[in-house]
Short mmCIF file of C-alpha atoms in Angstrom, two decimals:
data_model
loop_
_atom_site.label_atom_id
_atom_site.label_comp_id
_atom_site.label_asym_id
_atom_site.label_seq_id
_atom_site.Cartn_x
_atom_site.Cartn_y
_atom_site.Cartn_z
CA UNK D 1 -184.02 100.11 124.03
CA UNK D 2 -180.62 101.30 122.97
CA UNK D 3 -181.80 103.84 120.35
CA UNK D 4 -179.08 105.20 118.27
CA UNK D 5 -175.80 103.78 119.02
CA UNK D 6 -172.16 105.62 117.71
CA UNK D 7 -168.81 104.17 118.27
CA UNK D 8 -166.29 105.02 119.27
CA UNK D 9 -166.89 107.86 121.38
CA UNK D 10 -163.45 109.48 121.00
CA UNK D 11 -160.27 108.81 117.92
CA UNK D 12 -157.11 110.35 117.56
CA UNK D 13 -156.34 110.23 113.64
CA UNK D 14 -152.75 111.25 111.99
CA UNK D 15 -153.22 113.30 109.38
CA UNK D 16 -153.74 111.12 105.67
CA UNK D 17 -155.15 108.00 108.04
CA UNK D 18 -158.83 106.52 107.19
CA UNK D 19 -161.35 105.73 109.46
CA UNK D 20 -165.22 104.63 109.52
CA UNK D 21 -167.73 106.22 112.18
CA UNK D 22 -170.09 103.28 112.98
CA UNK D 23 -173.74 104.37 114.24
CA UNK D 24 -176.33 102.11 114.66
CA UNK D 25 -180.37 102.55 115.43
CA UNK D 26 -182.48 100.16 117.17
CA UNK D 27 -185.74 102.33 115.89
CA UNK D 28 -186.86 100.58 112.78
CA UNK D 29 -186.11 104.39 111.38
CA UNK D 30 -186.42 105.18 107.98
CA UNK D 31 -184.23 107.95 107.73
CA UNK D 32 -180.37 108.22 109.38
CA UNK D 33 -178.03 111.44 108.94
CA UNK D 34 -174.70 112.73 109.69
CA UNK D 35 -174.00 116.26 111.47
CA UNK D 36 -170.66 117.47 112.54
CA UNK D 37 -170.52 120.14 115.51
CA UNK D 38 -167.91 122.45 115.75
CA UNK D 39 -167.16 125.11 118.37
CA UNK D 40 -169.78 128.26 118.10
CA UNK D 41 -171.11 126.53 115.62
CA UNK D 42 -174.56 124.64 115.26
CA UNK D 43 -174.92 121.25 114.17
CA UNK D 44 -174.55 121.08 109.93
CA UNK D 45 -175.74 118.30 108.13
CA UNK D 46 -172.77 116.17 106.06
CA UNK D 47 -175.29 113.23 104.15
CA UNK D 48 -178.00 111.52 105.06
CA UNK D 49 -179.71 108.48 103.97
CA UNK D 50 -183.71 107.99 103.11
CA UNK D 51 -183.38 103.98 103.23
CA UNK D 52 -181.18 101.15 102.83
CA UNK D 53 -179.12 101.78 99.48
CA UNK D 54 -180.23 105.66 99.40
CA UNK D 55 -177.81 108.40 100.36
CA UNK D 56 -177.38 111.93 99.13
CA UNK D 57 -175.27 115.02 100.38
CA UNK D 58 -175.71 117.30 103.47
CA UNK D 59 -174.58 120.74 103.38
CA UNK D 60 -170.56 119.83 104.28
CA UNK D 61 -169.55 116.30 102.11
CA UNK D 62 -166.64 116.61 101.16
CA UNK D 63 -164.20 114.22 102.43
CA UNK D 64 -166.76 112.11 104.08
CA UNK D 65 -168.78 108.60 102.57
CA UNK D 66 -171.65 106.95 103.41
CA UNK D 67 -173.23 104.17 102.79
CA UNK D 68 -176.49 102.49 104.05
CA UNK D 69 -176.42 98.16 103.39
CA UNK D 70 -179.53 97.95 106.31
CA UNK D 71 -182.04 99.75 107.37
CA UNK D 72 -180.01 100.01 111.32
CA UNK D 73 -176.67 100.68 109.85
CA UNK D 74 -175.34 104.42 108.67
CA UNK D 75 -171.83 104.25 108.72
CA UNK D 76 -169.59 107.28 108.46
CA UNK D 77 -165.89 106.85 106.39
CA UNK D 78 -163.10 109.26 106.26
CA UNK D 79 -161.27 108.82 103.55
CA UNK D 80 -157.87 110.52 104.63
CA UNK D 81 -158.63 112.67 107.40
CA UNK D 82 -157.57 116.39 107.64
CA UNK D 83 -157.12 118.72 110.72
CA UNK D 84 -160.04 120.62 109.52
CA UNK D 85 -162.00 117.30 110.11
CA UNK D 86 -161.18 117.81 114.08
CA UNK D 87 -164.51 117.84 115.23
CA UNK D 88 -168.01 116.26 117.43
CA UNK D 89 -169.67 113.86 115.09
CA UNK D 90 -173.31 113.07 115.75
CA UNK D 91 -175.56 110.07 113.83
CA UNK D 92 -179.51 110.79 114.03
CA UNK D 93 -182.31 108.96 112.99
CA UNK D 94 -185.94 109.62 112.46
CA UNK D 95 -188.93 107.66 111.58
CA UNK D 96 -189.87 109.55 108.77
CA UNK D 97 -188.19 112.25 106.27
CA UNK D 98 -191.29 112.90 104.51
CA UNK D 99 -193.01 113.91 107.76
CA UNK D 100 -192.34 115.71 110.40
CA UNK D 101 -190.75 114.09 112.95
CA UNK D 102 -188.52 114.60 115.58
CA UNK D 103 -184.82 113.23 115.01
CA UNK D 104 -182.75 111.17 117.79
CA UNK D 105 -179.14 111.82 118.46
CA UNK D 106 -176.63 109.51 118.69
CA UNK D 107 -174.09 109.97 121.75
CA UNK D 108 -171.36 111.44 119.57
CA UNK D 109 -167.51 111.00 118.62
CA UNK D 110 -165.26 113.02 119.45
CA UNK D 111 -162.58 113.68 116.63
CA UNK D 112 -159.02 114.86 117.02
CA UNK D 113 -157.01 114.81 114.04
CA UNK D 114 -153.29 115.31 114.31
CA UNK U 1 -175.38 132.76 106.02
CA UNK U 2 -176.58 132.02 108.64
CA UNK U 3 -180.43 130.86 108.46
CA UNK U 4 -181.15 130.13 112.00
CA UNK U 5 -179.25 132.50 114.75
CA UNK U 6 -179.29 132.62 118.41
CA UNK U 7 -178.12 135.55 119.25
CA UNK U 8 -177.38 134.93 122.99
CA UNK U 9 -174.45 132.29 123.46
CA UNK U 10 -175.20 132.01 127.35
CA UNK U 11 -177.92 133.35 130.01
CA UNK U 12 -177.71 133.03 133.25
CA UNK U 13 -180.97 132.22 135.24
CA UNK U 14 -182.14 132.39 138.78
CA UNK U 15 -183.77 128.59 139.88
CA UNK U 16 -187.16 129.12 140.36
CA UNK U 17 -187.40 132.17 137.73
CA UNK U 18 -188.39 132.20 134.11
CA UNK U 19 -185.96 131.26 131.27
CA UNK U 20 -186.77 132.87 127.87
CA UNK U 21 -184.65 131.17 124.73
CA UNK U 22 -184.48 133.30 121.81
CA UNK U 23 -184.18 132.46 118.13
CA UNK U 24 -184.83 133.98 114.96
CA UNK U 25 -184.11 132.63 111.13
CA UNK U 26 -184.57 134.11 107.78
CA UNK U 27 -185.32 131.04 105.31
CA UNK U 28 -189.24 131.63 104.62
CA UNK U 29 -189.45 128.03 103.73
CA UNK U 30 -189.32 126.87 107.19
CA UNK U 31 -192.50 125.80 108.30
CA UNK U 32 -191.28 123.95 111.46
CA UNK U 33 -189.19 124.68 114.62
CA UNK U 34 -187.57 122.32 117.40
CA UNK U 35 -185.80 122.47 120.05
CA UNK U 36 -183.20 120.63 121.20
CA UNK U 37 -181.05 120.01 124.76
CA UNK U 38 -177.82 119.00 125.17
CA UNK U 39 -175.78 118.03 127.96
CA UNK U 40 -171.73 117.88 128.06
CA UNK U 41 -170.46 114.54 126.41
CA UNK U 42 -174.34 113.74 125.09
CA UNK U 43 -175.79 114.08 122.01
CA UNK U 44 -178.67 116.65 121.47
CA UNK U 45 -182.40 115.74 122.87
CA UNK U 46 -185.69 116.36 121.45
CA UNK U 47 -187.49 119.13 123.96
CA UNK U 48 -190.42 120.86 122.20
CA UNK U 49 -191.32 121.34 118.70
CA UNK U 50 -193.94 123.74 116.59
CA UNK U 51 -195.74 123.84 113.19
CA UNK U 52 -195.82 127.00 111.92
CA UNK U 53 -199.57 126.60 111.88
CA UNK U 54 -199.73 127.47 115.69
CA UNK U 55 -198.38 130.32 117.61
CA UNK U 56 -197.91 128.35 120.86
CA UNK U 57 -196.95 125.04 121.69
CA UNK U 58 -196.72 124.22 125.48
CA UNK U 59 -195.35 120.83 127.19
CA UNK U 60 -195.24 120.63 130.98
CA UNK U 61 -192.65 123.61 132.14
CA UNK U 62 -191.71 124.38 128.50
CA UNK U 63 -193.77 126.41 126.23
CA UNK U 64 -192.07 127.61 122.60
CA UNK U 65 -193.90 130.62 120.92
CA UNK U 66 -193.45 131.64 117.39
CA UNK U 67 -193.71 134.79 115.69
CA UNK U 68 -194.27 134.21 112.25
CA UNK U 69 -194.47 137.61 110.76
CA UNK U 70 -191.32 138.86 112.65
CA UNK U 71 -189.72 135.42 112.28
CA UNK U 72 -188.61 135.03 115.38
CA UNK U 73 -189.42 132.05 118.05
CA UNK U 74 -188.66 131.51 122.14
CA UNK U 75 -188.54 128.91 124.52
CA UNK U 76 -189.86 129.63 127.83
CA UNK U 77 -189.03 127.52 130.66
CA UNK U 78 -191.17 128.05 133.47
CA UNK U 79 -189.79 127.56 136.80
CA UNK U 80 -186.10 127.10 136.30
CA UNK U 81 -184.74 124.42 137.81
CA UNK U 82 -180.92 123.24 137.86
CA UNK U 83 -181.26 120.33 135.71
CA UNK U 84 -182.44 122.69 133.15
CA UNK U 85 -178.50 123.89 132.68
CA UNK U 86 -177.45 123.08 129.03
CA UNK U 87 -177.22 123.74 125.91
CA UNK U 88 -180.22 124.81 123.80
CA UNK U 89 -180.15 124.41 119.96
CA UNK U 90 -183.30 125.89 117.98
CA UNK U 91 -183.29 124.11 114.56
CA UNK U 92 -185.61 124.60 111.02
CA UNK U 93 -187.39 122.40 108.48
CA UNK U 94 -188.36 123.39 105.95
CA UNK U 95 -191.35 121.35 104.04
CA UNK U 96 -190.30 118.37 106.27
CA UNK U 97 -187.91 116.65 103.37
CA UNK U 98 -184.76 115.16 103.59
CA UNK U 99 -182.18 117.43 103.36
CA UNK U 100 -182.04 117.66 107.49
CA UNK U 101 -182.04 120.06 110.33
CA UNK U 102 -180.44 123.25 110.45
CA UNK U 103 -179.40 124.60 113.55
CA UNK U 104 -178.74 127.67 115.04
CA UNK U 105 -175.37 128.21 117.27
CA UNK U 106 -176.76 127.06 120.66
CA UNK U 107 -177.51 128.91 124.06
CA UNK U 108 -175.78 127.54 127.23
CA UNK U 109 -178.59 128.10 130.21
CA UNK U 110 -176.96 127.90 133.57
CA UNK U 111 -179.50 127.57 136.30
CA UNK U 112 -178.18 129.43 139.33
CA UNK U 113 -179.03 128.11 142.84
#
């Protein structure tokens, strides 16, 4: 059981480059989400998705897209990445979003951008 | 602002001896409270959660208590052991919908020998 499944696990982008985060779940989970970490700094929600062809915004969006074509799929673009995008990028999914329920983690990716 | 703050970014812990994880948050929406572990180089893991219906919620060595009236919750880890060295991360729902998780700073736990 592979649970939730990110690649790759560490880029190096030039500034102005594009890239797309994959993430995968294994779960049958309804729900899949974005968070960035940064240094003393928790985990903040960028979007999330509620089911195949459903995605909204997290709490930091900008100059990030999602889409969601299957339930296992929640992949991450960056449309022209920026220094300020350096960061720890974690995928989670959850069974539910209309229950509580605990969320699983992805293994992260590890962003430098240059 | 932040909504969920832990205010201690590392404790240091005898093995054997009690841990105690603080965490406090300000949204009065949330109505439930996890905690999460995370090793170097992995991504967070689900440890111990809480409605905000109960005041105690105990698994194995780890018990999380929550204060509702001073807003304020703790993890207790009871006895420390040396796997138990991470990173903590308290995090809030509020009315369990979809707009995620959010997480406090962290606390790194080292377990000393």
């Amino acid at each position: 059981n592979a649970g939730v499944t990110q690649t790759p696990k560490f880029q190096v982008l030039k500034t102005g480059q594009s890239m797309t985060l994959q993430c995968a779940q294994d779960m049958n989970h309804e729900y899949m989400s974005w968070y960035r970490q940064d240094p003393g700094m928790g985990l903040r929600l960028i979007h999330y998705s509620v089911g195949a062809g459903i995605t909204d915004q997290g709490e930091v969006p900008n100059g990030y897209n999602v889409s969601r074509s299957t339930t296992e799929d929640f992949p991450l673009r960056l449309l022209s990445a920026a220094p300020s995008q350096t960061s720890v990028y974690f995928c989670a999914s959850s069974y539910s979003w209309t229950s509580y329920t605990e969320a699983f983690f992805g293994q992260g990716t590890r962003l430098t951008v240059v | 602002d932040q909504q969920v703050k832990q205010n201690s970014p590392s404790l240091s812990v005898q093995e054997g001896r009690i841990s105690i994880l603080n965490c406090d948050y300000t949204n009065s929406m949330f109505d439930y409270f996890l905690w999460y572990k995370k090793y170097p180089a992995e991504g967070p893991t689900f440890l111990i959660s809480i409605s905000s219906i109960k005041d105690k919620n105990e698994d194995g060595r780890f018990t999380v208590f929550l204060n509702k009236s001073a807003k304020h919750l703790s993890l207790h880890i009871v006895p420390s052991q040396p796997g138990d060295s991470a990173v903590y991360f308290c995090a809030a729902d509020a009315g369990g919908g979809a707009d995620g998780l959010t997480f406090g700073k962290g606390t790194h736990l080292i377990i000393q020998p």
